[in-house]
mmCIF file of C-alpha atoms in Angstrom:
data_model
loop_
_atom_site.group_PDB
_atom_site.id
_atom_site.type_symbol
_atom_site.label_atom_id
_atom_site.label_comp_id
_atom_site.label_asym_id
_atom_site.label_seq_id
_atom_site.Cartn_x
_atom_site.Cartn_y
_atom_site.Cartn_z
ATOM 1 C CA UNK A 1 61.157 -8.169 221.655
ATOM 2 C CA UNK A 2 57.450 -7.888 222.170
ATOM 3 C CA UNK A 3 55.781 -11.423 221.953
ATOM 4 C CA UNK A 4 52.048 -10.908 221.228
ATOM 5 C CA UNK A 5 49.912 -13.865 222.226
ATOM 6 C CA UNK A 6 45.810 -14.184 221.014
ATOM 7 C CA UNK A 7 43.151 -16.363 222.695
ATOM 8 C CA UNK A 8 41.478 -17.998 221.527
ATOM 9 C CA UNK A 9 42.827 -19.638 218.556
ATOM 10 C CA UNK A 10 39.539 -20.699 217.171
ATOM 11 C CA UNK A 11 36.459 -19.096 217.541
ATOM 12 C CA UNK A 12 33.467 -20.956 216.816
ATOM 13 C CA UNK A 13 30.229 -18.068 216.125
ATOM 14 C CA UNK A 14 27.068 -17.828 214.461
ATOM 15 C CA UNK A 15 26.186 -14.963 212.243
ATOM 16 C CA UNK A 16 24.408 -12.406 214.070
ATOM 17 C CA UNK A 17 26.356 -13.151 217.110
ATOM 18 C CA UNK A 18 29.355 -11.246 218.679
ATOM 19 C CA UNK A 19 32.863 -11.944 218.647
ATOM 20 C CA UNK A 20 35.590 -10.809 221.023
ATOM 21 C CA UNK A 21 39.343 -11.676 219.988
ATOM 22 C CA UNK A 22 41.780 -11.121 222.677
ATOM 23 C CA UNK A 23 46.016 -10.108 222.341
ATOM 24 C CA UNK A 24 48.019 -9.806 225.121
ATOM 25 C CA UNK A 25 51.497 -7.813 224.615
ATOM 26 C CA UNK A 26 54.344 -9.693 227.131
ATOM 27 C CA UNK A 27 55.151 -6.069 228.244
ATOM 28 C CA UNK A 28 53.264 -2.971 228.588
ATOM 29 C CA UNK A 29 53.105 -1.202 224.758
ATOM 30 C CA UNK A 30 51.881 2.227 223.776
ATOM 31 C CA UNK A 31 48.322 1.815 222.168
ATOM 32 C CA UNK A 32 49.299 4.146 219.280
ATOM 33 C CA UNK A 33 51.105 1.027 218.510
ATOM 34 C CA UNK A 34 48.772 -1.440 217.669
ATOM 35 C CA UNK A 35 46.605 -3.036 214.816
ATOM 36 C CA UNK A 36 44.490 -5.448 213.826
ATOM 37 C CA UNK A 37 44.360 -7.411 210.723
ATOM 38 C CA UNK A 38 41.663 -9.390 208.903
ATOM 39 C CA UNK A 39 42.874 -11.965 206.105
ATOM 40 C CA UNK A 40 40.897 -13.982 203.946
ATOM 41 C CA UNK A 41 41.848 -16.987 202.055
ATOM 42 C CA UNK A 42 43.829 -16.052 199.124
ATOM 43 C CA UNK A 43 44.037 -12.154 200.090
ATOM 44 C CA UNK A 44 46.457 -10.093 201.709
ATOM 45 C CA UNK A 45 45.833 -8.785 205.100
ATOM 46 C CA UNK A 46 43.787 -6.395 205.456
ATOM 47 C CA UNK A 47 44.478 -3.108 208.220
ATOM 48 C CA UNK A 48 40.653 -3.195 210.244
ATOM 49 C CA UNK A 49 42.309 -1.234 213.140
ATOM 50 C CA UNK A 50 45.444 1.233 213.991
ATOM 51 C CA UNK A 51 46.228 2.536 216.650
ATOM 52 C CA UNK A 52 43.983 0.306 219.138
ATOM 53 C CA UNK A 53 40.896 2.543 218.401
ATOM 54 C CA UNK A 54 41.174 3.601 214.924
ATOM 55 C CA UNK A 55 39.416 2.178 212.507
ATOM 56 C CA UNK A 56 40.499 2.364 208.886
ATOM 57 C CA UNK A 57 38.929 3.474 205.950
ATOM 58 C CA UNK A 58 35.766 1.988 204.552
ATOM 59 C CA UNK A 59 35.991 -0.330 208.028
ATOM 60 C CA UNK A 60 32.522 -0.938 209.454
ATOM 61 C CA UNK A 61 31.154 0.285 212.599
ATOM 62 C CA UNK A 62 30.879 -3.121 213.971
ATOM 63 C CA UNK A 63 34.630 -3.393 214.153
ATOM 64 C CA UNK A 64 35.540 -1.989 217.474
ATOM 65 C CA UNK A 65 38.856 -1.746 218.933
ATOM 66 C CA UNK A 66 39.716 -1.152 222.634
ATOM 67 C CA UNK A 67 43.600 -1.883 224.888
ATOM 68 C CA UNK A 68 44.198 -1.464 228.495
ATOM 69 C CA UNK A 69 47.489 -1.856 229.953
ATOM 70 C CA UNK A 70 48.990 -5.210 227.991
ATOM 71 C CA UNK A 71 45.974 -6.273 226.823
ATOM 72 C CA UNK A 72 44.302 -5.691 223.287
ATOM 73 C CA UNK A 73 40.728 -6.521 221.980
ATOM 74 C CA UNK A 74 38.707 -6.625 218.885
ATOM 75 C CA UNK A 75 34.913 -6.601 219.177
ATOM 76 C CA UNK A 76 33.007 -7.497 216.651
ATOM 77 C CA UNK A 77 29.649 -6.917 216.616
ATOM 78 C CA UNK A 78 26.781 -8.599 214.780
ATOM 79 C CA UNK A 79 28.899 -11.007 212.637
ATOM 80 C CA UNK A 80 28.620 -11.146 208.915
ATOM 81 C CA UNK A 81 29.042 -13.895 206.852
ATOM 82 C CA UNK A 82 31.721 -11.924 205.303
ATOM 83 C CA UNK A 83 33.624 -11.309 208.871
ATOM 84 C CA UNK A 84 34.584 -15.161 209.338
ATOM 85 C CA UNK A 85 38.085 -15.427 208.582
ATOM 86 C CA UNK A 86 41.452 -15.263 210.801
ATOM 87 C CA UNK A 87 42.238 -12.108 212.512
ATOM 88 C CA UNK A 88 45.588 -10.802 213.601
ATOM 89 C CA UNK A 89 46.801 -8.871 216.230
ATOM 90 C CA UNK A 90 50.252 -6.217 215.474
ATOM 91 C CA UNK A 91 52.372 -4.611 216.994
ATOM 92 C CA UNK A 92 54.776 -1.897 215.562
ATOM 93 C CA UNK A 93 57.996 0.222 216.492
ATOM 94 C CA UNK A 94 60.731 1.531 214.503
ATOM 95 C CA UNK A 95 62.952 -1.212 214.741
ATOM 96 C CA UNK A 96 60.318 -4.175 214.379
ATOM 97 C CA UNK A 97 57.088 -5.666 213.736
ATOM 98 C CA UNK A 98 55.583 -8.466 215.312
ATOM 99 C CA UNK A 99 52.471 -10.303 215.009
ATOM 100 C CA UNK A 100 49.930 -12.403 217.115
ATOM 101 C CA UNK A 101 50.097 -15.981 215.980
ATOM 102 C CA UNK A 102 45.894 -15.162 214.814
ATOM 103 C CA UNK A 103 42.496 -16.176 215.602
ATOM 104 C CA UNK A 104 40.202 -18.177 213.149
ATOM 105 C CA UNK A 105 36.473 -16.653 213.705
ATOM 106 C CA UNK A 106 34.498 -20.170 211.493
ATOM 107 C CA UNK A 107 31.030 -20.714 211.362
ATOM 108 C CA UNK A 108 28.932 -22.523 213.904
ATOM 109 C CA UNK B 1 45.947 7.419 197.984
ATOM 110 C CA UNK B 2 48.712 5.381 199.103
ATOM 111 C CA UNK B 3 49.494 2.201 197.112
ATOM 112 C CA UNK B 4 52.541 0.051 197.302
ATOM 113 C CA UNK B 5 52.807 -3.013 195.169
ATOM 114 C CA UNK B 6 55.460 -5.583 195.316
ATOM 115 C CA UNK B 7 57.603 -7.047 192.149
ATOM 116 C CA UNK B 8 60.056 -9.571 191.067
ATOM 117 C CA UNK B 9 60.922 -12.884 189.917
ATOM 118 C CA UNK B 10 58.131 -15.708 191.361
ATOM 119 C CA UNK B 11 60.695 -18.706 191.250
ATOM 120 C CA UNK B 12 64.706 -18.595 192.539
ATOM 121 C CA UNK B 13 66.315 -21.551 192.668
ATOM 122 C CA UNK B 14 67.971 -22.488 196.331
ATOM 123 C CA UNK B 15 71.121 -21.234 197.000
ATOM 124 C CA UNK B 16 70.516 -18.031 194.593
ATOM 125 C CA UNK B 17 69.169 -14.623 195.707
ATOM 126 C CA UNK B 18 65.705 -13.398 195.996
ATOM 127 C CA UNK B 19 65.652 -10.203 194.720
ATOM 128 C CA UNK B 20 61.933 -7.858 195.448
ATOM 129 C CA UNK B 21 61.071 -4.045 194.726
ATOM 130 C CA UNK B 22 57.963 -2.056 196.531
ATOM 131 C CA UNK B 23 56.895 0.707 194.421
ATOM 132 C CA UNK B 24 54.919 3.568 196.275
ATOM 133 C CA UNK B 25 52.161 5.393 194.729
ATOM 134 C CA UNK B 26 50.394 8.509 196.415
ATOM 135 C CA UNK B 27 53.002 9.756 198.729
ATOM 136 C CA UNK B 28 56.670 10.872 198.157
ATOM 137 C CA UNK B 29 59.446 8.825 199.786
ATOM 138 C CA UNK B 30 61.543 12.207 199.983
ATOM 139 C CA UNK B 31 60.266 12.917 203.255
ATOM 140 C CA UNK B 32 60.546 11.269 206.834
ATOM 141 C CA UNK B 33 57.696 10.321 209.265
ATOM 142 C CA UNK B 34 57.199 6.380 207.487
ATOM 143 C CA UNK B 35 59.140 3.022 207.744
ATOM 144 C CA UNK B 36 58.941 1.443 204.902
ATOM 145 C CA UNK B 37 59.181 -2.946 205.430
ATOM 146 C CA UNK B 38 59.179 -6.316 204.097
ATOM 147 C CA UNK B 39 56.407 -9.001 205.524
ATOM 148 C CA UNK B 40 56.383 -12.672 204.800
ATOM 149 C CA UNK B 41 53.780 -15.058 204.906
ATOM 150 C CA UNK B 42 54.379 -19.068 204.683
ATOM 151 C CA UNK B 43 51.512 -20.790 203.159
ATOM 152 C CA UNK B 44 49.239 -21.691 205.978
ATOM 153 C CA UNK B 45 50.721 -19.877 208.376
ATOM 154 C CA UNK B 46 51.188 -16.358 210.187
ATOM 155 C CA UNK B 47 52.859 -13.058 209.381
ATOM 156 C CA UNK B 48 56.761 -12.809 209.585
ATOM 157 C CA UNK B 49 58.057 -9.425 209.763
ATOM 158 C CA UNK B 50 61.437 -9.328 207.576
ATOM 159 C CA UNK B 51 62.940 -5.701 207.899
ATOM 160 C CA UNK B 52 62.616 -1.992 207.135
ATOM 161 C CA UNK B 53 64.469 1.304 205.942
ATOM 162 C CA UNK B 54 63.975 4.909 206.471
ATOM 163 C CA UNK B 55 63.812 8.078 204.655
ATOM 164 C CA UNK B 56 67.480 8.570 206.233
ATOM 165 C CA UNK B 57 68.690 5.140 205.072
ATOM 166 C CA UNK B 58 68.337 3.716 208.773
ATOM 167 C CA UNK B 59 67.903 -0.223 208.285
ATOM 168 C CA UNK B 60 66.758 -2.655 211.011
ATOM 169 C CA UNK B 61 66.361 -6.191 210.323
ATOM 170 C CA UNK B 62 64.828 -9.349 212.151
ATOM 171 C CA UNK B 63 67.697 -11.120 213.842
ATOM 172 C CA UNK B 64 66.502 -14.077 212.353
ATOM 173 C CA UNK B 65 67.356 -13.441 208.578
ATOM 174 C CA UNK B 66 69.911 -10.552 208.957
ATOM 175 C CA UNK B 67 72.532 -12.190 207.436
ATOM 176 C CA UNK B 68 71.053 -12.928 204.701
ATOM 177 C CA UNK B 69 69.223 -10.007 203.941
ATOM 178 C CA UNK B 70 69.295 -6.363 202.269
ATOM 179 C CA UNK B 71 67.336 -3.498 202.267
ATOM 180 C CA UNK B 72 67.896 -0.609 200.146
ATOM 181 C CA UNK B 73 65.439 2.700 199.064
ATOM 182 C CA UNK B 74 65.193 4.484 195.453
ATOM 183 C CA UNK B 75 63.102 7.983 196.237
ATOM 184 C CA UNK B 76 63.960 9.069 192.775
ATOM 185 C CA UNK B 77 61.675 5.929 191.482
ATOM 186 C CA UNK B 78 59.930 6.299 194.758
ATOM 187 C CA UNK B 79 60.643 2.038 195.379
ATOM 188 C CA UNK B 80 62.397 -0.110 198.383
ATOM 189 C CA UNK B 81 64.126 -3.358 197.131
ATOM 190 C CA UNK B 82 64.818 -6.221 199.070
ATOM 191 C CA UNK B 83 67.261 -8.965 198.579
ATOM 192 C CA UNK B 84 67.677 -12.241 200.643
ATOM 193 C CA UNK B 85 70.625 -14.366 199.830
ATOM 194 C CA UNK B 86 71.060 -18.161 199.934
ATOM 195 C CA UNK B 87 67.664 -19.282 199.568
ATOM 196 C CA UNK B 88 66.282 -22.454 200.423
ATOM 197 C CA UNK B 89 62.978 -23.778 200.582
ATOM 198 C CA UNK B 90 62.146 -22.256 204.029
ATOM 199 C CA UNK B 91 62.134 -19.042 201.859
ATOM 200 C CA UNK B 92 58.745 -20.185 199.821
ATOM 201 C CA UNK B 93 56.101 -17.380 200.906
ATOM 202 C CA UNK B 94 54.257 -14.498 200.004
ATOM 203 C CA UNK B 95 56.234 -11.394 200.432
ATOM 204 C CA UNK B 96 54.243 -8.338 201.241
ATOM 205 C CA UNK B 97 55.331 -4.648 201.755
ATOM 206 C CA UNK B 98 53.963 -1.854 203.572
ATOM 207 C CA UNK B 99 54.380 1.446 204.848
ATOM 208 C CA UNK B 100 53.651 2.934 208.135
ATOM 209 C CA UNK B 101 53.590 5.748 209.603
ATOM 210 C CA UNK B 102 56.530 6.260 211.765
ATOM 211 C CA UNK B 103 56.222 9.211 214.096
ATOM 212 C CA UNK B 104 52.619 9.953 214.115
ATOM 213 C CA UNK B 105 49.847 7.430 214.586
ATOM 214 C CA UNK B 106 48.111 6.447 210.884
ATOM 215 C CA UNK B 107 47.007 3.654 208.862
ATOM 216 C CA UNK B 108 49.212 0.769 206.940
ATOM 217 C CA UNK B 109 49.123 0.340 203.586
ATOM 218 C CA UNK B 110 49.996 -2.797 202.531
ATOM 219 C CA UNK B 111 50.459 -4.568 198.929
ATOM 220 C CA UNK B 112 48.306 -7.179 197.363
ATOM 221 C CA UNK B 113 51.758 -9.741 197.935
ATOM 222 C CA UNK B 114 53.632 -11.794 195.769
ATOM 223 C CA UNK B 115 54.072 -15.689 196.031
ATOM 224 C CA UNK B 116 57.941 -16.717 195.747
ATOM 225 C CA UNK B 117 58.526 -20.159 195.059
ATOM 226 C CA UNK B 118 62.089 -21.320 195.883
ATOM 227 C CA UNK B 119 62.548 -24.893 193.133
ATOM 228 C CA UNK B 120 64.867 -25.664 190.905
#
């Protein structure tokens, strides 16, 4: 099983500023594998990111994703008021999912 | 479009079975190439993934739950189910599902969730 692990748990940003979430994979993963996840209090997740690079429809441009070997990241650039919330990093293949335990982007 | 949106009871009472349905909107289940799963989400806390099926009935579980659990796929009504036996109150969550792509690199699409309370 793939354990996914994201630093740092809380992130701690002013709007305006940039934010870079971290996910390490415990072995090496294909990036066509992996996602990231914004959720909001109250809402479902919602897909920012697939396959490392991708982003999803209606996704701003200031959501940028980028992998290397076991390590995934999510840029975020110019922060929005409505871009503090907890993000989550995924992994997928066909006989499981797993998740990154999350990072909370709050307000300075 | 592809929607999926999740349905059932919202309360079970512990020891009974929790009984879910998906139905998929905007793209036929008839062919292969997606996974279609169960997520769960404890309040407060991060994203459990529960199982999926395939378009040829392949199941896969997490080891977890896997005795407990059930997967099962309509494509006539174009809906996965999902039934977990022997609830407790470990059980209480939102239950989400979602499709992925399978083969090919492509989006999620994920339903809005639905909060299952396990009382009596």
């Amino acid at each position: 099983e793939i354990v996914l692990t994201q630093s740092p748990a809380t992130l701690s940003l002013s709007p305006g500023e940039s934010a870079t979430l971290s996910c390490r994979a415990s072995q090496s993963v294909t990036s066509s594998s992996l996602a990231w996840f914004q959720q909001k209090p109250g809402q479902a997740p919602r897909l920012l990111i697939y396959a490392a690079f991708s982003r999803a429809s209606g996704i701003p441009k200031r959501f940028s994703g980028s992998a290397s070997g076991t390590d995934l990241t999510l840029t975020i650039s110019r922060l929005e008021l409505e871009d503090f919330a907890v993000y989550y990093c995924q992994h997928y293949d066909s006989s499981q999912i797993t998740f990154g335990q999350g990072t909370r982007v709050d307000i300075k | 479009q592809v929607q999926v949106q999740e349905s059932g009871p919202r309360l079970v009472r512990p020891s009974e079975t929790l009984s879910l349905t998906c139905s998929v909107s905007g793209g036929s289940m008839n062919i292969g190439g997606y996974s279609y799963n169960w997520i769960r989400q404890h309040p407060g806390k991060g994203l459990e993934w529960i199982a999926n099926i395939y378009f040829n009935g392949n199941t896969y579980y997490n080891p977890s739950l896997k005795s407990r659990l059930s997967i099962s796929l309509d494509t006539s009504k174009n809906q996965f189910s999902l039934k977990l036996t022997s609830v407790t109150a470990a059980d209480t969550a939102i239950y989400y599902c979602a499709r992925y792509y399978d083969t090919l690199p492509g989006p999620s699409y994920w339903g809005r969730g639905t909060l299952v309370t396990v009382s009596s």
